[in-house]
Coordinates of C-alpha atoms and ligand atoms in Angstrom, one line a residue:
X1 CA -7.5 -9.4 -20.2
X2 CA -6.7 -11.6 -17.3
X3 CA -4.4 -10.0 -14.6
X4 CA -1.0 -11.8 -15.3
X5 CA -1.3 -10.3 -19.1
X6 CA -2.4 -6.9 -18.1
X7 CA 0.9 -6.7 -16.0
X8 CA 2.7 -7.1 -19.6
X9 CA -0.1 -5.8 -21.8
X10 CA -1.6 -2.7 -20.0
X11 CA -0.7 0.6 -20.0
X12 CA 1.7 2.0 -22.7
X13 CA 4.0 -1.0 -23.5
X14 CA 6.9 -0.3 -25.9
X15 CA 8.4 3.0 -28.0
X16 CA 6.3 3.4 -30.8
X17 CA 9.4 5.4 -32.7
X18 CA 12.2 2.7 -32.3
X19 CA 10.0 -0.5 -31.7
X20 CA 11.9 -1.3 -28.5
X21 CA 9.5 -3.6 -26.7
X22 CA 10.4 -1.5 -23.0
X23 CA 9.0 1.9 -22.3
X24 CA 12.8 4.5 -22.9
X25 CA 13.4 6.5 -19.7
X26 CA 12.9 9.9 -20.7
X27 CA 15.4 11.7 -18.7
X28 CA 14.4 14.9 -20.1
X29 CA 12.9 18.3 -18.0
X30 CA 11.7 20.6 -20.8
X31 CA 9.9 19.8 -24.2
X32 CA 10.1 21.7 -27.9
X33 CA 7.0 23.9 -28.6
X34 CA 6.5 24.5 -32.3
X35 CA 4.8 27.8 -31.6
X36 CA 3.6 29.7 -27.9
X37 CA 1.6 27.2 -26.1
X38 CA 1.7 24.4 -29.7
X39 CA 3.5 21.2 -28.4
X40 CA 2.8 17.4 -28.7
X41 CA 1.3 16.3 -25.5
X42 CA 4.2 17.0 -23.0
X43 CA 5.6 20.3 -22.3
X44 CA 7.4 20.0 -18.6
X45 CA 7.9 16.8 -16.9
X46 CA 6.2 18.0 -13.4
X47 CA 3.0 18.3 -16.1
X48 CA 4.1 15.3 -17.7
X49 CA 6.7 13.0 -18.3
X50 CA 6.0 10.3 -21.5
X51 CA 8.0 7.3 -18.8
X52 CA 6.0 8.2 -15.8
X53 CA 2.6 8.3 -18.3
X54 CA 3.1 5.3 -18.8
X55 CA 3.4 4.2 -15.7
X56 CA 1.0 6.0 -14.1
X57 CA -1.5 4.0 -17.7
X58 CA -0.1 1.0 -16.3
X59 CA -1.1 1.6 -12.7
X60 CA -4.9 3.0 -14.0
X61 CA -5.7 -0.4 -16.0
X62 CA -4.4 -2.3 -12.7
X63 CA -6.8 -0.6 -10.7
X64 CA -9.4 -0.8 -13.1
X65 CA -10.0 3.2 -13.0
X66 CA -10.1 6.7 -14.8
X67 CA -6.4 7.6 -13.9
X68 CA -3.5 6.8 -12.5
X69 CA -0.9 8.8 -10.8
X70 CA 2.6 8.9 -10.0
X71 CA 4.3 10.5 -6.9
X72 CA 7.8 10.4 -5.2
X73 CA 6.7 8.0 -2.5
X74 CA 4.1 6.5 -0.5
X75 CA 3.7 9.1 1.9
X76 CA 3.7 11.8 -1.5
X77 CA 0.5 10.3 -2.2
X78 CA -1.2 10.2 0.3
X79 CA -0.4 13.6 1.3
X80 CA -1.3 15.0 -2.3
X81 CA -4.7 12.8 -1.9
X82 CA -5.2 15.1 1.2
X83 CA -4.7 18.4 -0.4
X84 CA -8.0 17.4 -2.1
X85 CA -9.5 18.6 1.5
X86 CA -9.0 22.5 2.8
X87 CA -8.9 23.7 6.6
X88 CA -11.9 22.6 8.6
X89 CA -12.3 19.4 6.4
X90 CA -12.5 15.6 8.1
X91 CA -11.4 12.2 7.5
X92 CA -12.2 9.3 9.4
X93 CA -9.6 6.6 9.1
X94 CA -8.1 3.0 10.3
X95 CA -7.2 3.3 13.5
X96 CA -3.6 1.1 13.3
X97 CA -3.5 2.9 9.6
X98 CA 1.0 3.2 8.6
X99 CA 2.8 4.5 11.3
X100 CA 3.7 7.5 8.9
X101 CA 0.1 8.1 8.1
X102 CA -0.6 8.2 11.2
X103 CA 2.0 11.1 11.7
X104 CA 1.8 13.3 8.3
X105 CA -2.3 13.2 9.9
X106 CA -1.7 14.1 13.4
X107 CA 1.6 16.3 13.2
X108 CA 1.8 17.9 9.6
X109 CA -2.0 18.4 8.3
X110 CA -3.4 19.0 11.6
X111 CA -1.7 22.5 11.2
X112 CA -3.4 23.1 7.9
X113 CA -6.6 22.8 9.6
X114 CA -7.1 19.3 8.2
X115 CA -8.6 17.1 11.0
X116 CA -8.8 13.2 11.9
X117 CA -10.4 10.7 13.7
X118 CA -9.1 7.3 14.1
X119 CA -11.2 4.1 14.7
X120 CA -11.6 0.6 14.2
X121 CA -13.2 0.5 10.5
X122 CA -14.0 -3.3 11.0
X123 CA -16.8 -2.1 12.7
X124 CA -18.9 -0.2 10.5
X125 CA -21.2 1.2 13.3
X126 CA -18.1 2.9 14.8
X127 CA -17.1 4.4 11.4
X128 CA -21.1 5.9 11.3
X129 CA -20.5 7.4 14.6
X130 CA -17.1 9.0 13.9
X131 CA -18.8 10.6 11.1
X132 CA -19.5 14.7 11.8
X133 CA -21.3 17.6 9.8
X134 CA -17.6 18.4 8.0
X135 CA -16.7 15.2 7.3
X136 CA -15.1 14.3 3.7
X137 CA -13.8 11.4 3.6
X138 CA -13.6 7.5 4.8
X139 CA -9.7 6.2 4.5
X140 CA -9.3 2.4 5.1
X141 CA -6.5 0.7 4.8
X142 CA -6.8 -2.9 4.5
X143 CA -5.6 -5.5 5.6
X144 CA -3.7 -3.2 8.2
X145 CA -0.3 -2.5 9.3
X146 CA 1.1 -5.1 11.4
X147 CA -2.2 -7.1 12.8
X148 CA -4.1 -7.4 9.5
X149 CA -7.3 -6.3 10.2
X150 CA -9.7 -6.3 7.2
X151 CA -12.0 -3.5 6.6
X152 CA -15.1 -4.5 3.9
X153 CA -14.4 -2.2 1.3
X154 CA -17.7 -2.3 -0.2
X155 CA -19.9 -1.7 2.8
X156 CA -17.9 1.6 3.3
X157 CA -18.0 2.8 -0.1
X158 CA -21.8 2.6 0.7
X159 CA -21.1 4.4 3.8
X160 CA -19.1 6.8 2.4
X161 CA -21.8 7.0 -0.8
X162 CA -25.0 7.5 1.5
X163 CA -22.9 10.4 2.9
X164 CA -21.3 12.1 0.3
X165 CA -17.7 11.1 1.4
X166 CA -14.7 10.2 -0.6
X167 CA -14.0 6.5 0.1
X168 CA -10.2 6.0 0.1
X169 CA -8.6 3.1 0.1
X170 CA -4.8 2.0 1.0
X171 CA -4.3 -1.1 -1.0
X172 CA -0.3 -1.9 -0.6
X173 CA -0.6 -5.1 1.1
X174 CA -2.8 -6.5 -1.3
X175 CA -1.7 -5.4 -4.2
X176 CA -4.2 -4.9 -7.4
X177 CA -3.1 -8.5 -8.3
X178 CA -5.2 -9.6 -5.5
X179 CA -7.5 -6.8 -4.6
X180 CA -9.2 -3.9 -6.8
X181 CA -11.3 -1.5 -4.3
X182 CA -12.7 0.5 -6.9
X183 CA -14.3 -2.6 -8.2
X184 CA -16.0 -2.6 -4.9
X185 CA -17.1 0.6 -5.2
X186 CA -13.5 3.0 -3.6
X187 CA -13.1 6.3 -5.3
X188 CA -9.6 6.8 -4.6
X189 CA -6.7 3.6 -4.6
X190 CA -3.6 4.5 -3.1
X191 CA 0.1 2.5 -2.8
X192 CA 3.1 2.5 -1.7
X193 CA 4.8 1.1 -4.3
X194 CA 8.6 1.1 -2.5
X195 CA 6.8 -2.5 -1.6
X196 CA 5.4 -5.4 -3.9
X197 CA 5.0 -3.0 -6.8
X198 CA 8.5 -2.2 -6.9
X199 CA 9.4 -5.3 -4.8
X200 CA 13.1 -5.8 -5.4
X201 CA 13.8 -2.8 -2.6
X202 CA 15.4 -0.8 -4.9
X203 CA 13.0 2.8 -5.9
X204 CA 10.6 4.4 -3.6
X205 CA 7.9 5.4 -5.4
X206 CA 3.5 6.2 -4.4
X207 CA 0.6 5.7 -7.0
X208 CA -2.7 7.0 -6.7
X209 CA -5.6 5.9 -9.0
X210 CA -9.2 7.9 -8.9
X211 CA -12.4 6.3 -10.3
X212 CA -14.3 9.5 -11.7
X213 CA -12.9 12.3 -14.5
X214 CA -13.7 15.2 -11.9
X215 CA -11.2 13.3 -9.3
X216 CA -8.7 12.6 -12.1
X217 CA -9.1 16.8 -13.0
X218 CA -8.6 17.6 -8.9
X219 CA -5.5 15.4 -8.3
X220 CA -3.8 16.2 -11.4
X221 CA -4.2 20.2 -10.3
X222 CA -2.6 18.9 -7.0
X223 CA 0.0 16.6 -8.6
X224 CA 0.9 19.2 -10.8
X225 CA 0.9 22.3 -8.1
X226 CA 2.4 20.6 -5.5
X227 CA 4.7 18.5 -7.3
X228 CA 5.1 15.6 -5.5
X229 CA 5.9 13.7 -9.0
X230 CA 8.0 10.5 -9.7
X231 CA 11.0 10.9 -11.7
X232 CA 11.6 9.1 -14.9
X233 CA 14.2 6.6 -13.6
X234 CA 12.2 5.5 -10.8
X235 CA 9.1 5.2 -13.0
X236 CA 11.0 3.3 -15.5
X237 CA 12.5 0.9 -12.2
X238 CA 8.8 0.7 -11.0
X239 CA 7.5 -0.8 -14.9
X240 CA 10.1 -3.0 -14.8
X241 CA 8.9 -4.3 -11.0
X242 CA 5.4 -4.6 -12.3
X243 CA 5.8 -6.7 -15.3
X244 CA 6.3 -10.1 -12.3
X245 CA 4.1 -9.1 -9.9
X246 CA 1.3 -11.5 -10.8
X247 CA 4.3 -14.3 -10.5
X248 CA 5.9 -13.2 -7.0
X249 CA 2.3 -12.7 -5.6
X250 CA 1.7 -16.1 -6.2
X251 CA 5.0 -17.2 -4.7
X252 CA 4.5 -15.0 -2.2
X253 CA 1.1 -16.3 -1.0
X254 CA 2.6 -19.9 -1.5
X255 CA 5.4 -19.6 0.7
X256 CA 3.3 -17.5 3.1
X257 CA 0.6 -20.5 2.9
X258 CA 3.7 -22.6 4.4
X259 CA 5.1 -20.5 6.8
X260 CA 1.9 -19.9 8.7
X261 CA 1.0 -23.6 8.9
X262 CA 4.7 -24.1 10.8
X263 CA 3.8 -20.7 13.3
X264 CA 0.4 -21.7 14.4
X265 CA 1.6 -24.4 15.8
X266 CA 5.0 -23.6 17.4
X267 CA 4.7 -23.5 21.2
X268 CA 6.8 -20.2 21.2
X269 CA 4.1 -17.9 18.9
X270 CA 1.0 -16.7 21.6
X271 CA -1.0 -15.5 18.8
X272 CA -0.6 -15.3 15.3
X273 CA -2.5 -13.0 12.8
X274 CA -3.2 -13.8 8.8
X275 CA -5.9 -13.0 6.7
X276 CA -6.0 -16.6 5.6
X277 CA -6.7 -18.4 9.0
X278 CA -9.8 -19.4 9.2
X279 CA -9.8 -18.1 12.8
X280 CA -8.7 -14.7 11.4
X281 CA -11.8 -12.4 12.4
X282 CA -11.5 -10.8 8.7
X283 CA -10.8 -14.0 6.8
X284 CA -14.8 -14.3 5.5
X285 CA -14.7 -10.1 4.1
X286 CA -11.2 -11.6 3.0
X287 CA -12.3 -14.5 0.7
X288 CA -14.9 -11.9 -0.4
X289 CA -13.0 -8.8 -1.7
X290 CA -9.4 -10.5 -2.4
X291 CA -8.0 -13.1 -4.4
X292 CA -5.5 -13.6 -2.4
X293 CA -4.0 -13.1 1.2
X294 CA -0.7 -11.3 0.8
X295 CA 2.3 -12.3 2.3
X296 CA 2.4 -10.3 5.7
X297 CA 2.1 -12.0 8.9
X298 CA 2.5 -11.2 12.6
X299 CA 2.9 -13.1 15.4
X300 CA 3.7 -12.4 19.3
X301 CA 6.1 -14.1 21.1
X302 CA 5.3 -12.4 24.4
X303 CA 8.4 -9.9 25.3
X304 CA 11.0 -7.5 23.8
X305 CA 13.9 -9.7 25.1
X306 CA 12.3 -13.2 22.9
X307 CA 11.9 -10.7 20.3
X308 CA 15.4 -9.2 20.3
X309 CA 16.9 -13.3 20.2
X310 CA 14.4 -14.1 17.3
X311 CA 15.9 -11.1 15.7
X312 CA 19.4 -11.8 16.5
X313 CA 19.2 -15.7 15.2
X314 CA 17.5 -15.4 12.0
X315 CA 19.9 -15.6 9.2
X316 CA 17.3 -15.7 6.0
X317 CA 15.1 -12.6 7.6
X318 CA 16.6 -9.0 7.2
X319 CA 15.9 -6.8 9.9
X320 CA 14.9 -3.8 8.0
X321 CA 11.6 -1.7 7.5
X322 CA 9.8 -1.8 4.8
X323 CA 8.1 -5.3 2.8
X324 CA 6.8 -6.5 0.1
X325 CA 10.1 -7.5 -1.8
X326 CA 11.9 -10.4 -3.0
X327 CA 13.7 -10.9 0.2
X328 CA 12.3 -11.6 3.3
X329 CA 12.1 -9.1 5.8
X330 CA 11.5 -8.9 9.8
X331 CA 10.2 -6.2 11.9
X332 CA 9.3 -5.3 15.5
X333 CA 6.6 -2.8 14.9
X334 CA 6.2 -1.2 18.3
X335 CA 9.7 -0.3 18.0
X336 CA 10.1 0.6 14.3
X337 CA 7.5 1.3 11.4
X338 CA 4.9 2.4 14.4
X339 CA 7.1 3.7 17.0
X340 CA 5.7 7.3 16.0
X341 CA 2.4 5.9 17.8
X342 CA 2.3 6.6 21.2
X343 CA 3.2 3.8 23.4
X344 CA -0.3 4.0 25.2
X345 CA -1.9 4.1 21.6
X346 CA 0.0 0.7 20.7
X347 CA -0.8 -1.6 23.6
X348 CA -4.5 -0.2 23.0
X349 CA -4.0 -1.7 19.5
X350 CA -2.8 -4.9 20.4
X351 CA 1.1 -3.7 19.0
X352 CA 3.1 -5.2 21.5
X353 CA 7.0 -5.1 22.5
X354 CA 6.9 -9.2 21.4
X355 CA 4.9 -8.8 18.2
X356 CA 7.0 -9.3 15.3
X357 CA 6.0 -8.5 11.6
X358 CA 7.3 -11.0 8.7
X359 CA 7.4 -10.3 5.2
X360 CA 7.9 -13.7 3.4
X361 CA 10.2 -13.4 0.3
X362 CA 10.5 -15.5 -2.4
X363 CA 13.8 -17.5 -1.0
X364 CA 12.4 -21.7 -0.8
X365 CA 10.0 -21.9 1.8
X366 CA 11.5 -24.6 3.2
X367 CA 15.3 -22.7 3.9
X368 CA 12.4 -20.1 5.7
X369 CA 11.0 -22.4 8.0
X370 CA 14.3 -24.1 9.0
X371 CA 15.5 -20.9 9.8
X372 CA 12.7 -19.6 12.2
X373 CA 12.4 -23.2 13.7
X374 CA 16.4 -22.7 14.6
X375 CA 15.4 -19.4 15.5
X376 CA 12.5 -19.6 17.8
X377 CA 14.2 -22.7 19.7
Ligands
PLP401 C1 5.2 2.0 3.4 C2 3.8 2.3 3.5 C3 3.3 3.6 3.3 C4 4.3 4.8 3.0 O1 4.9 4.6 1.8 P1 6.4 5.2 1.5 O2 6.7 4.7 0.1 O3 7.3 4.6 2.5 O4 6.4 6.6 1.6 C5 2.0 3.9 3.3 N1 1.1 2.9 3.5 C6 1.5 1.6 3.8 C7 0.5 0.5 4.0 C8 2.8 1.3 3.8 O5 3.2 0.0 4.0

């Protein structure tokens, strides 16, 4: 099945009792048993819930895994993935990984005894070092959150292999329409699907897919303890969003294309960062592992104060967090999605006061570039 039809095809399409050709929301807590422990598949929705199934079907064929799962938001999920791991445990991650990542890491799991190192996972000899006697697990995200740094998911699923780790992998910005890390060898994909999956900014929602039955055993045991779930309604909205993702990826990456082309050259941007520039340090791993580029780019324009006027002229671009949805967005990370990252921390990074972070929408490429070109002066 070719991507595009698996968005319509996969999973569990339809209501086999009524025929109706959309998954029914099944608002419902509690299930019949026929006798003490004798009931048909579902018998509380934290266990199980027949919309967020088939969802969380949908979400395992995408991925091309074992099983898929469904929590209450991006940050759900990746927390649940890290109750796989006990006190004394290690991850070594992305070093400019979500801001919030960054946080539930450093100021939530620390105190469970669950400890992390960041670095720059580009660089796979400085992932080998980071790696101690109790370390678990290797979690990339990639391309990153705001500079777009690409990570080669295969060589640190070896990495991770040759050293009995858990290779995790982040894969919002590229979606599985154009990237499947278990393909190149990931145990465990994670999303945030409040973004493209959803992408009409209207549920919050995290998926987790695991490549093995023993992982699919451990996170439905921490799914189903913790109970981090998605509700029904937001599953529902979340089935809806996937059906056109394979058609506003490829809008997204065509406006995207356009918009770029008009940034690298405006006087005003001092550096610009996309996957798909051939300059891009990860655009070779890019080409390699994707099938697309996304539609995230971020570009300096030297100080907070040219920032704040960009900000303030743009009519098309919505200052808001978030991404990945119909209409285009604007950021200033250092101030916003990563302003829980010390200030130190950021300029280390390369997050500067005049970076700003675009998310191109699917409005006509054309009414986009007008309106940064007024914009940037
Ligand atoms: C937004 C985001 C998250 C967190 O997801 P929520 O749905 O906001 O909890 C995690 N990773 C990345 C890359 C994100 O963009």
């Amino acid at each position: 099945m070719k991507p595009k039809t698996k968005l319509i095809h996969g999973g569990i399409t339809g209501d086999p009792h009524t025929g109706a050709v959309s998954v029914p929301i099944y608002q419902v807590s509690t299930y019949k048993q026929e006798a003490v422990g004798k009931f048909n598949g579902y018998e509380y929705s934290r266990t199980g819930n027949p919309t967020r199934n088939a969802l969380e079907e949908l979400i395992k064929d995408l991925e091309n895994g074992v099983a898929g799962f469904a929590f209450g938001s991006g940050m759900a999920a990746i927390s649940s993935v890290m109750m796989l791991f006990k006190s004394g445990d290690h991850v070594v991650m992305t070093d400019d990984v979500y801001g919030g990542t960054y946080r539930v890491m450093t100021k939530v799991l620390n105190r469970l005894g669950i400890e992390s190192t960041f670095v720059d996972t580009t660089d796979l000899n400085v992932v080998k070092e980071a790696i101690q006697e109790n370390t678990k697990a290797i979690y990339v995200e990639t391309p990153t959150n705001p500079l777009l740094k690409v990570t080669d998911i295969q060589a640190i699923s070896n990495l991770a292999k040759e050293n009995n780790l858990l290779s995790i992998v982040d894969n919002t910005f590229n979606t599985p329409y154009w990237q499947n890390p278990i393909d190149h060898g990931a145990d465990i994909v994670l999303h945030s699907a409040t973004k493209y999956l959803g992408g009409h900014s209207d549920v919050v929602a995290g998926l987790v897919v695991v490549n093995s039955k023993e992982l699919a055993e451990e996170v439905h045991f921490v799914q189903n303890s913790a109970g981090a779930i998605l509700g029904p309604q937001d599953s529902w909205l979340l089935i809806r969003g996937l059906k056109t993702l394979g058609v506003r990826m490829e809008e997204h990456e065509k406006n995207t294309a356009k918009i770029v082309k008009f940034l690298s050259t405006h006087p005003a941007v001092e550096k610009i960062y996309y996957p798909g520039l051939s300059t891009h340090p990860g655009n070779d791993i890019s080409v390699n592992q994707s099938r697309g580029f996304g539609g995230m780019v971020s570009f300096d324009i030297g100080s907070a104060e040219k920032a704040d006027d960009l900000l303030s002229k743009v009519k098309y671009f919505t200052l808001a967090e978030s991404l990945g949805a119909v209409e285009s967005l604007i950021s200033v990370p250092a101030r916003m999605t990563h302003a829980s990252i010390p200030k130190d921390r950021r300029d280390e990074l390369g997050i500067t006061e005049g970076l700003v972070r675009i998310s191109v929408g699917l409005e006509d490429a054309d009414d986009l570039i007008e309106d940064l070109s007024k914009a940037l002066g």
